[in-house]
Structure formats: structure tokens, C-alpha cells
Amino acid sequence: MPLSRRLWTALVVVVSLAALLLVAFGLHLDPDVAGLLPQRGEAAALRRYLSAFGGSDLSLVLIEASSEPQVEEAAMAAHELAVALEKRPEVRWARDAMPVSGSLDPWLVWRHADEAARAALAEALSDEGMRRRLRGSRDLLLSPGSSGVSERLAEDPLRLAQLVTERRAVGGGFATRADGTFASEDGLYRLVLVLPEGGALRGADARAFVTAAQEVLAEQRAAHPSLRYGLTGGHAIGAATEAMLQTDLKLSSTASLLLAALAFGLTFRRLRALLAVMPPLLLGSLWTAALASLMPGGLSAIAVAFMSVVIGVGVDTGVHVYAALLEARQAGVPPDEAAAVARAETQRPVLVAAATAAVAFAALALSDIAALRQLGILCAAGELLTAVAIVIITPEIGAWLERKPPPAPSPARWTGPLVALTRGRGRAAICVILLAAPAVAVAFGYAPRISSAIVALRPKGLAPLEVQERIDKAFGGRPGQWVLMVADTDEASARRRTDRLYEALLAEPEHLDAIDSISTLAPAPDTQRERLAERDALDLPARATALEAALTEVGFAASRFEPVLAAMRAPPHDVFDRGDLKESGYMLERYLGQDAGEVLVVTYLLPKPGFEAEVEATVARVDPAAVLTGYRRLDKTLRESLTTELPRIALLAAALVIGALAFALRRIRDVAIAITVVALEIGMVLALVRALDVPLHIYDALVLPVLLGITVDEAMFLLHRARTVGDDPSFIDMTLRYEGPPVATTALTTAAGFAGLLLCDFDGLRHLGAMGAIGSVAGLVVALVVVPAGLRVARG
């Protein structure tokens, strides 16, 4: 073996071993959906929310009883589960109930009272208001089963604490029963709230918590087999997403490899060629996977598609290289010389074709979405690396496989009808017009269905999401939650702004189904002082005499309420902070976070259908700097990203592809024919996507520009062959006879590579695979008709 060949062999071996180590120990998947979001607008706010709160997301365990006799067992099981979970090191705390405090000092309820409640409190302290409230208290004492009421009324005869809660017209948060447990009204559904250790967006932390939780749940299922358990929350969703992506990567890459091999064998009709093409193809894929392992943060959900794409598109190079080798052997060239001839004849066109596809993929680097940028970089690198591996290795293996003279080439029969289809300038023109019909239909409104890109973020089949749906159904929730986020360098200021927003939103209860805010549990200290000052303006010491008289008038013994009257004459001014609540086990992590040196305070909203604009207007009026975000609000942002990024990426991809075509073909006529092929192909793809009802969202729509680079290969190789045929009268017949089978093979193997993604559970990957497969087949059909037709029209 010559020295140069030995050096190349040693280099390939060393690089491959290093790549194998990187993939084995460095490649990991990123379950964080933040990489699927744009970096501007509300999507940027959601990314920030996920960064600050996604790492310490609250987890929920749902316990379901099937009948009323199991209600007590479910309550006992919930308590046992909370105790067992809290013993695990992977769990910070677990609660089946919130602390039930004693009666709140009636003269401090102002701290928790919104504007409507404070107005009700003021009215209750009027002369007539006192008598009305006291008559109601007397009726409660005289009603059956009032033994538990008398103690509370002794501390709060006007029932002021009740006013604060009953005046809150909008519910929110996790509703508890009187005993503090999280249960539905019938008791058949119970929740255990769990705060795991570690971050939900870090795969190792999420897996550790889910493993620990499932071990505890297995013990509980054995102890209470009649009950049904389910786990959800950020950690469970993150672990399930990562597991799904691992399955998708393995399944799609394996399916793509098998389908590409099948398409190769059926169309190339030389199965031994697989032995020459597959090793370098796998090496190229391995080298690309090694690059993926160097991606900071891991491989995102959409970027998982790179393996299938590289496999499908990478076979193209092997087809052309091996076809040239066979031609040389059929012409009587010795094996070693045939390998050199094949490499010399094909390395320029196949590397140019690979570079053309690579620059089209590289155009995705302009995307505002990190996952798409990652996909573009990996696919571009994979195209080039695989092409280089095939040019280096395939001729050597092919020369060994084709030591014996191969059989004479048998012309493909299907090329004959194609030649007849475009025979004559009239037929050729008609064919081009017919193929332009789908593009015309799209231009006149037969466009694909635009889908909300959110479908690609949260796959519906994930078990934790199904548990969440059951929780929403059992506890009266529904999808559509918004996140209202206030950011400030000062926590007190952020919480004060949140309190103002909370009061403004509560003042319009007809617009909301639910609101969950830290303002309910722990208003800012300044807010509490303002409310207590408003209370003091009512002059409680002066009202104490009126209350004493009203007690006597209604029939109470005023002397028994002396502690209440004494406190009224000297009202307390105690202000509490969130630290007091945290010691009691309240879930303040749900509302407070930090990001980029700022304190983030979030409020969770559920607007009533049809009143979203009113909620937005209220937020903008009270605090223009506050941000509304949430998964259900992303549709507008993602549509804007689609409408701005698609033209930008398409223009860049088109410019790069045209430049590559001009470099490769160097004839205006041939470049014009290739551009026509791509334009008509895109029109056909859009029409087929509409007909097959493939939803168009930002992840699969941005594959369209990539198709410019992938599918232009067919036209380029047909035009290149037509040029080598020369002025032979049957040049169309000879072009399709010799180049048609390799071109069909490359297109179908590319389609097979994309088709492997159809087996993925992740919606975005399935739709991306459908778009690529449809585009590859459409590109083949258009190229096989338009190139002969264009040459026929141009040559006359």
C-alpha cells in the first residue's frame, strides 16, 4: 500500500475512534423546550420564565379512587405517600395538605384584602353594617351543629376574615378543603405536592427524581392496589421527553438506514454496492454525531432529525461514485484504475452537490430558534463529512467488490415513456405548464394549513401530560394558563407591582376564571402597610364603642368580647414577610425566581374565553413593563417568526444555491432550467402538503428552503450528463437512460431518510420528516420531466 494511502487510512481510523469516544461519553439529549422557542417577544419571556422557574418546578402526584368507599383509603394513601416521598434525598419536601392556621386576627385581615374586600370591611364597620353582621353571627350560633362556630365568633364576631375570602370573586392556586388537603369535592381525587431536588431541565436531576418517585409509587400501589396513581410536573415531563427523544433518535436513524438501503437496492439493482456505500456513510454519520456531542447543553428535540437527514441525503454521493465505478469496469478498466477514474470523475460534482445542500442547511443558522440553528449546522456538517468519507472510501471498497467484470448495463425501461412525454417542443411546453399548475393553485389560495407551532413543543402522548389533563378535569381546570411576569432589580418593588396588578385583575372578575398570585399569601410589606393605614383611617378605637353597643343591642354579652374590643382600641400593626410563610411550608418557589440579576415575580392567569384582550389591556394599563407569556400565547409569536424567518432563510438559501449552480453548471441555460425545477417543486410540495393535511409550522416550514439545496442535485446531475452526451440526436434518451436510475436512487434514498422520522413520537419531527419526504419525491418527478423538457425547448 502506498504511503499516502496508509496515512489516509490511519487518519480515518484515529478520527473515527475519537468520534466514537465522544459519542459514547458526550452525546446527550436536552429535554428543555426553551431551545424550541424564538429569542424575542413573548417567546423570549417564556424562555426566561423556564430558565428561572423550570429548574424548580412543582411536581404533582394524582391519587384516584374509583368509588366513595375508597375515599378514606385515598386520604390515608396520600398522607403515606407524602411521608414516604419526603424521606427520599431526591425530594425537598412533599405535602398532602397545607398548614391550617387558627383564626386570623380580625384587625389584621386588611393585609390580605383587595380593594373590593376593603370596601366590604369598611361597610361592615358602619353602625348598620355591624348590626347586620352580628345578626348573621347570632343566626349561625343558633343553627344546628354550631359548636365549632362559637370559638371563631368569640374572636371575630363581625366575621371580618370571612369577608376577605368570600369577596374574592376569582379562584386560584391549588384549592384546599377545610382540613387543608388537596382533594376534589367528592374526595375521589387527591393531590400530593412535591418539590424535587435539582433542576427539571437537567436530565440527570429529572431522571433521579422520577426514579425515586416511581419506586415509592410502586410500594404504594402494592399497599393500595385499588387506587390509581399518576405523576406529572416539570421533572416528570423532562424525563419523559428525554426518554422519548432517545427512542426517536434510535428508531428514526435505524428506520432511515433500512429504508435508504431498501430504496438503494430496489432502484440501483446492485445490492453489493451497499457494502461499499454503507461503511463510509456510517463513518460520516459517526463524525457528525461527534460534533453533536460537542453542542453546549445537549442535542435539542428538533436537532435529533440530523441523523436521519444525513443518512438519507448522504447515500446520494455513494450512488454517483459507485455508478461511475461500474461504468468504468463495464468499459474494461481494471479495478484499481476504475476506482481512480470514479473518484476523479465524480469528486467535483458530488462535492459541489454536497456543498450546495450544506449551504442550504447552513441557511438555518439565521433562524431565531436555537434548535433549528443546531439542526442546520449538524446537517450541513454531516453532508460534507459524509461526502468526503464516501469519495475516499467507496471507490476502494468498490474496486475490491468488482474484481470480476460486471454484467453489461441493462437500460431502465421506465425512462422510455419519459422521453416520449417530452418529445417535441409542444409536448415539452405542455408538461412544464402542467407541472406549474400546483404552484399557480398555491398562489391563488390553495396553501397549506398553518398550524400553531406549539404542537411541536409538548407531545400529546407523554404520560405526565395525560396525568395533567386528568388533574385539570378533576379539579375544574383547563388548558390555556398565562404567566404574568414582573422583573425588577428590587424584590420589594417587584412584589409591590405584582400586588397592584393582582388588585386590578381581581377588580374585573368577569374576565378571569382563575388567578394564582403570591399576593394572596404574602403581599409585599409596603402593600400591607398601605392597607393597614387605610384601616387606621376608619378610626377603629372610636368604632369600638359602637361595636360594644351593637353587641348589646343584638343580644350578645359584650363583656365576653372584651379581648376583641381591647384589640380594636389599640389595633396591631404587625407586618409579615414571605420568610414567615416559608417556614410553614408554603410553596413560594412557585412565584419567586431570579434570572440575569433580576427578581422575577409571576402570577398565573386563566382568562375566560373571549376576554383575552380585556386582560391584556388591564395589564398594559397598570404596569406596561409587565410581560404576559405562556405556552398558549405562543401562536402569535411563532406565526410572526414563521412569516419573517421563512422569506429571509429562503432568500439566503436560494442565493447560495444559485451561486453553487452557477459554479457547477456555468451555463445560463442550465442554471435557468435548474431554478425552474426547484421553483415548480416547491409549488408541488405546498400543494401536496395541503392535500395530505400536513400542518405547516415553524419547524417543518423552514425545511422548505433546505429542499432547494437537497433536491437541486437531481437537476444538476441530469444537466451534467446531458452536457457529456454532447450533440447526439438522442441526447435526451441517453441522458435519462444513463442518469435516470442514479438520480431516482438518490431522490428515493433521501425520501427514505426523511421517512424514518415519521416513526417519531415528537410531532415536530414527524411533520419535518413528512415535509422532507414529500419534497424529495416531488423534486424527482419535476426534475425528470422539466430537465428534458427544458433542454428540448432550448435546443429545438
mmCIF file of N, CA and C in Angstrom, residues 350-421:
data_model
loop_
_atom_site.group_PDB
_atom_site.id
_atom_site.type_symbol
_atom_site.label_atom_id
_atom_site.label_comp_id
_atom_site.label_asym_id
_atom_site.label_seq_id
_atom_site.Cartn_x
_atom_site.Cartn_y
_atom_site.Cartn_z
ATOM 1 N N VAL A 350 -19.950 15.620 -7.017
ATOM 2 C CA VAL A 350 -20.611 15.194 -5.783
ATOM 3 C C VAL A 350 -20.258 16.111 -4.625
ATOM 4 N N LEU A 351 -19.029 16.620 -4.593
ATOM 5 C CA LEU A 351 -18.673 17.550 -3.522
ATOM 6 C C LEU A 351 -19.369 18.896 -3.709
ATOM 7 N N VAL A 352 -19.530 19.311 -4.966
ATOM 8 C CA VAL A 352 -20.291 20.532 -5.213
ATOM 9 C C VAL A 352 -21.745 20.332 -4.797
ATOM 10 N N ALA A 353 -22.307 19.146 -5.136
ATOM 11 C CA ALA A 353 -23.687 18.864 -4.735
ATOM 12 C C ALA A 353 -23.815 18.842 -3.213
ATOM 13 N N ALA A 354 -22.842 18.204 -2.544
ATOM 14 C CA ALA A 354 -22.882 18.166 -1.083
ATOM 15 C C ALA A 354 -22.738 19.570 -0.504
ATOM 16 N N ALA A 355 -21.866 20.371 -1.095
ATOM 17 C CA ALA A 355 -21.703 21.742 -0.610
ATOM 18 C C ALA A 355 -22.969 22.556 -0.840
ATOM 19 N N THR A 356 -23.655 22.302 -1.969
ATOM 20 C CA THR A 356 -24.910 23.010 -2.243
ATOM 21 C C THR A 356 -25.952 22.686 -1.182
ATOM 22 N N ALA A 357 -26.091 21.388 -0.878
ATOM 23 C CA ALA A 357 -27.027 21.003 0.179
ATOM 24 C C ALA A 357 -26.587 21.557 1.530
ATOM 25 N N ALA A 358 -25.275 21.578 1.756
ATOM 26 C CA ALA A 358 -24.770 22.057 3.043
ATOM 27 C C ALA A 358 -25.060 23.545 3.230
ATOM 28 N N VAL A 359 -24.868 24.345 2.178
ATOM 29 C CA VAL A 359 -25.136 25.775 2.345
ATOM 30 C C VAL A 359 -26.626 26.029 2.538
ATOM 31 N N ALA A 360 -27.475 25.175 1.927
ATOM 32 C CA ALA A 360 -28.914 25.325 2.156
ATOM 33 C C ALA A 360 -29.244 25.035 3.617
ATOM 34 N N PHE A 361 -28.654 23.986 4.151
ATOM 35 C CA PHE A 361 -28.852 23.705 5.570
ATOM 36 C C PHE A 361 -28.267 24.809 6.441
ATOM 37 N N ALA A 362 -27.114 25.301 6.042
ATOM 38 C CA ALA A 362 -26.456 26.337 6.838
ATOM 39 C C ALA A 362 -27.296 27.603 6.903
ATOM 40 N N ALA A 363 -28.202 27.805 5.944
ATOM 41 C CA ALA A 363 -29.079 28.978 5.983
ATOM 42 C C ALA A 363 -29.951 28.978 7.233
ATOM 43 N N LEU A 364 -30.174 27.800 7.816
ATOM 44 C CA LEU A 364 -30.963 27.739 9.053
ATOM 45 C C LEU A 364 -30.250 28.429 10.220
ATOM 46 N N ALA A 365 -28.973 28.731 10.044
ATOM 47 C CA ALA A 365 -28.248 29.454 11.098
ATOM 48 C C ALA A 365 -28.828 30.847 11.314
ATOM 49 N N LEU A 366 -29.623 31.339 10.350
ATOM 50 C CA LEU A 366 -30.269 32.636 10.511
ATOM 51 C C LEU A 366 -31.507 32.561 11.391
ATOM 52 N N SER A 367 -31.938 31.358 11.726
ATOM 53 C CA SER A 367 -33.174 31.209 12.494
ATOM 54 C C SER A 367 -33.030 31.804 13.888
ATOM 55 N N ASP A 368 -34.140 32.284 14.399
ATOM 56 C CA ASP A 368 -34.172 32.827 15.752
ATOM 57 C C ASP A 368 -34.347 31.725 16.793
ATOM 58 N N ILE A 369 -34.457 30.479 16.331
ATOM 59 C CA ILE A 369 -34.698 29.337 17.206
ATOM 60 C C ILE A 369 -33.425 28.499 17.292
ATOM 61 N N ALA A 370 -32.933 28.317 18.495
ATOM 62 C CA ALA A 370 -31.651 27.638 18.689
ATOM 63 C C ALA A 370 -31.671 26.212 18.142
ATOM 64 N N ALA A 371 -32.787 25.503 18.306
ATOM 65 C CA ALA A 371 -32.859 24.115 17.851
ATOM 66 C C ALA A 371 -32.721 24.019 16.338
ATOM 67 N N LEU A 372 -33.305 24.966 15.597
ATOM 68 C CA LEU A 372 -33.188 24.946 14.142
ATOM 69 C C LEU A 372 -31.781 25.327 13.704
ATOM 70 N N ARG A 373 -31.164 26.260 14.412
ATOM 71 C CA ARG A 373 -29.773 26.576 14.103
ATOM 72 C C ARG A 373 -28.894 25.339 14.303
ATOM 73 N N GLN A 374 -29.151 24.632 15.377
ATOM 74 C CA GLN A 374 -28.386 23.420 15.667
ATOM 75 C C GLN A 374 -28.595 22.374 14.577
ATOM 76 N N LEU A 375 -29.850 22.204 14.140
ATOM 77 C CA LEU A 375 -30.155 21.241 13.072
ATOM 78 C C LEU A 375 -29.428 21.631 11.791
ATOM 79 N N GLY A 376 -29.456 22.910 11.428
ATOM 80 C CA GLY A 376 -28.803 23.336 10.199
ATOM 81 C C GLY A 376 -27.307 23.098 10.226
ATOM 82 N N ILE A 377 -26.667 23.409 11.356
ATOM 83 C CA ILE A 377 -25.219 23.228 11.471
ATOM 84 C C ILE A 377 -24.850 21.754 11.355
ATOM 85 N N LEU A 378 -25.576 20.896 12.047
ATOM 86 C CA LEU A 378 -25.248 19.467 12.038
ATOM 87 C C LEU A 378 -25.491 18.850 10.666
ATOM 88 N N CYS A 379 -26.614 19.211 10.030
ATOM 89 C CA CYS A 379 -26.896 18.633 8.711
ATOM 90 C C CYS A 379 -25.893 19.131 7.678
ATOM 91 N N ALA A 380 -25.506 20.404 7.762
ATOM 92 C CA ALA A 380 -24.510 20.918 6.827
ATOM 93 C C ALA A 380 -23.176 20.190 7.007
ATOM 94 N N ALA A 381 -22.747 20.053 8.257
ATOM 95 C CA ALA A 381 -21.501 19.339 8.518
ATOM 96 C C ALA A 381 -21.607 17.882 8.098
ATOM 97 N N GLY A 382 -22.758 17.259 8.392
ATOM 98 C CA GLY A 382 -22.951 15.859 8.024
ATOM 99 C C GLY A 382 -22.893 15.634 6.532
ATOM 100 N N GLU A 383 -23.467 16.560 5.749
ATOM 101 C CA GLU A 383 -23.422 16.445 4.295
ATOM 102 C C GLU A 383 -21.982 16.409 3.799
ATOM 103 N N LEU A 384 -21.184 17.351 4.260
ATOM 104 C CA LEU A 384 -19.803 17.438 3.792
ATOM 105 C C LEU A 384 -18.959 16.273 4.285
ATOM 106 N N LEU A 385 -19.108 15.933 5.560
ATOM 107 C CA LEU A 385 -18.301 14.841 6.119
ATOM 108 C C LEU A 385 -18.638 13.504 5.457
ATOM 109 N N THR A 386 -19.910 13.267 5.222
ATOM 110 C CA THR A 386 -20.302 12.007 4.591
ATOM 111 C C THR A 386 -19.825 11.940 3.149
ATOM 112 N N ALA A 387 -19.939 13.063 2.437
ATOM 113 C CA ALA A 387 -19.467 13.083 1.050
ATOM 114 C C ALA A 387 -17.967 12.815 0.986
ATOM 115 N N VAL A 388 -17.200 13.432 1.875
ATOM 116 C CA VAL A 388 -15.758 13.215 1.892
ATOM 117 C C VAL A 388 -15.445 11.749 2.203
ATOM 118 N N ALA A 389 -16.133 11.180 3.187
ATOM 119 C CA ALA A 389 -15.888 9.775 3.540
ATOM 120 C C ALA A 389 -16.189 8.852 2.369
ATOM 121 N N ILE A 390 -17.252 9.114 1.640
ATOM 122 C CA ILE A 390 -17.625 8.247 0.518
ATOM 123 C C ILE A 390 -16.637 8.396 -0.635
ATOM 124 N N VAL A 391 -16.227 9.621 -0.933
ATOM 125 C CA VAL A 391 -15.259 9.826 -2.011
ATOM 126 C C VAL A 391 -13.941 9.126 -1.694
ATOM 127 N N ILE A 392 -13.562 9.109 -0.435
ATOM 128 C CA ILE A 392 -12.294 8.472 -0.050
ATOM 129 C C ILE A 392 -12.407 6.955 -0.023
ATOM 130 N N ILE A 393 -13.496 6.436 0.551
ATOM 131 C CA ILE A 393 -13.555 5.009 0.893
ATOM 132 C C ILE A 393 -14.301 4.172 -0.143
ATOM 133 N N THR A 394 -15.426 4.660 -0.658
ATOM 134 C CA THR A 394 -16.266 3.834 -1.531
ATOM 135 C C THR A 394 -15.526 3.309 -2.765
ATOM 136 N N PRO A 395 -14.734 4.117 -3.484
ATOM 137 C CA PRO A 395 -14.024 3.548 -4.642
ATOM 138 C C PRO A 395 -13.095 2.392 -4.268
ATOM 139 N N GLU A 396 -12.467 2.474 -3.104
ATOM 140 C CA GLU A 396 -11.554 1.398 -2.695
ATOM 141 C C GLU A 396 -12.319 0.112 -2.438
ATOM 142 N N ILE A 397 -13.443 0.219 -1.698
ATOM 143 C CA ILE A 397 -14.234 -0.987 -1.431
ATOM 144 C C ILE A 397 -14.856 -1.499 -2.726
ATOM 145 N N GLY A 398 -15.328 -0.562 -3.575
ATOM 146 C CA GLY A 398 -15.944 -0.967 -4.840
ATOM 147 C C GLY A 398 -14.981 -1.693 -5.751
ATOM 148 N N ALA A 399 -13.730 -1.257 -5.798
ATOM 149 C CA ALA A 399 -12.742 -1.935 -6.637
ATOM 150 C C ALA A 399 -12.531 -3.370 -6.179
ATOM 151 N N TRP A 400 -12.568 -3.594 -4.876
ATOM 152 C CA TRP A 400 -12.430 -4.963 -4.356
ATOM 153 C C TRP A 400 -13.672 -5.793 -4.661
ATOM 154 N N LEU A 401 -14.859 -5.190 -4.561
ATOM 155 C CA LEU A 401 -16.102 -5.920 -4.823
ATOM 156 C C LEU A 401 -16.282 -6.234 -6.305
ATOM 157 N N GLU A 402 -15.769 -5.361 -7.165
ATOM 158 C CA GLU A 402 -15.968 -5.524 -8.609
ATOM 159 C C GLU A 402 -14.700 -6.039 -9.280
ATOM 160 N N ARG A 403 -14.029 -7.002 -8.644
ATOM 161 C CA ARG A 403 -12.827 -7.577 -9.248
ATOM 162 C C ARG A 403 -13.157 -8.292 -10.554
ATOM 163 N N LYS A 404 -14.299 -8.964 -10.556
ATOM 164 C CA LYS A 404 -14.726 -9.627 -11.791
ATOM 165 C C LYS A 404 -15.470 -8.625 -12.666
ATOM 166 N N PRO A 405 -15.426 -8.814 -13.981
ATOM 167 C CA PRO A 405 -16.143 -7.879 -14.859
ATOM 168 C C PRO A 405 -17.642 -7.893 -14.551
ATOM 169 N N PRO A 406 -18.233 -6.743 -14.331
ATOM 170 C CA PRO A 406 -19.675 -6.698 -14.044
ATOM 171 C C PRO A 406 -20.480 -6.958 -15.309
ATOM 172 N N PRO A 407 -21.743 -7.350 -15.152
ATOM 173 C CA PRO A 407 -22.582 -7.565 -16.341
ATOM 174 C C PRO A 407 -22.813 -6.260 -17.094
ATOM 175 N N ALA A 408 -23.117 -6.399 -18.373
ATOM 176 C CA ALA A 408 -23.380 -5.219 -19.190
ATOM 177 C C ALA A 408 -24.587 -4.471 -18.626
ATOM 178 N N PRO A 409 -24.569 -3.159 -18.729
ATOM 179 C CA PRO A 409 -25.702 -2.395 -18.184
ATOM 180 C C PRO A 409 -26.988 -2.687 -18.932
ATOM 181 N N SER A 410 -28.046 -2.855 -18.172
ATOM 182 C CA SER A 410 -29.374 -3.060 -18.781
ATOM 183 C C SER A 410 -30.153 -1.763 -18.643
ATOM 184 N N PRO A 411 -30.546 -1.164 -19.736
ATOM 185 C CA PRO A 411 -31.233 0.135 -19.678
ATOM 186 C C PRO A 411 -32.519 0.055 -18.856
ATOM 187 N N ALA A 412 -32.784 1.099 -18.115
ATOM 188 C CA ALA A 412 -34.036 1.164 -17.344
ATOM 189 C C ALA A 412 -35.198 1.370 -18.299
ATOM 190 N N ARG A 413 -36.240 0.537 -18.168
ATOM 191 C CA ARG A 413 -37.368 0.614 -19.092
ATOM 192 C C ARG A 413 -38.241 1.840 -18.856
ATOM 193 N N TRP A 414 -38.236 2.325 -17.619
ATOM 194 C CA TRP A 414 -39.172 3.408 -17.306
ATOM 195 C C TRP A 414 -38.749 4.739 -17.895
ATOM 196 N N THR A 415 -37.517 4.844 -18.418
ATOM 197 C CA THR A 415 -37.095 6.112 -18.997
ATOM 198 C C THR A 415 -37.697 6.356 -20.371
ATOM 199 N N GLY A 416 -38.106 5.282 -21.046
ATOM 200 C CA GLY A 416 -38.693 5.433 -22.382
ATOM 201 C C GLY A 416 -39.938 6.304 -22.397
ATOM 202 N N PRO A 417 -40.941 5.994 -21.561
ATOM 203 C CA PRO A 417 -42.129 6.867 -21.537
ATOM 204 C C PRO A 417 -41.813 8.318 -21.203
ATOM 205 N N LEU A 418 -40.802 8.551 -20.354
ATOM 206 C CA LEU A 418 -40.433 9.931 -20.045
ATOM 207 C C LEU A 418 -39.895 10.646 -21.279
ATOM 208 N N VAL A 419 -39.121 9.918 -22.079
ATOM 209 C CA VAL A 419 -38.607 10.517 -23.312
ATOM 210 C C VAL A 419 -39.757 10.869 -24.243
ATOM 211 N N ALA A 420 -40.712 9.944 -24.359
ATOM 212 C CA ALA A 420 -41.861 10.193 -25.237
ATOM 213 C C ALA A 420 -42.717 11.343 -24.715
ATOM 214 N N LEU A 421 -42.768 11.473 -23.387
ATOM 215 C CA LEU A 421 -43.617 12.512 -22.781
ATOM 216 C C LEU A 421 -43.175 13.911 -23.195
#
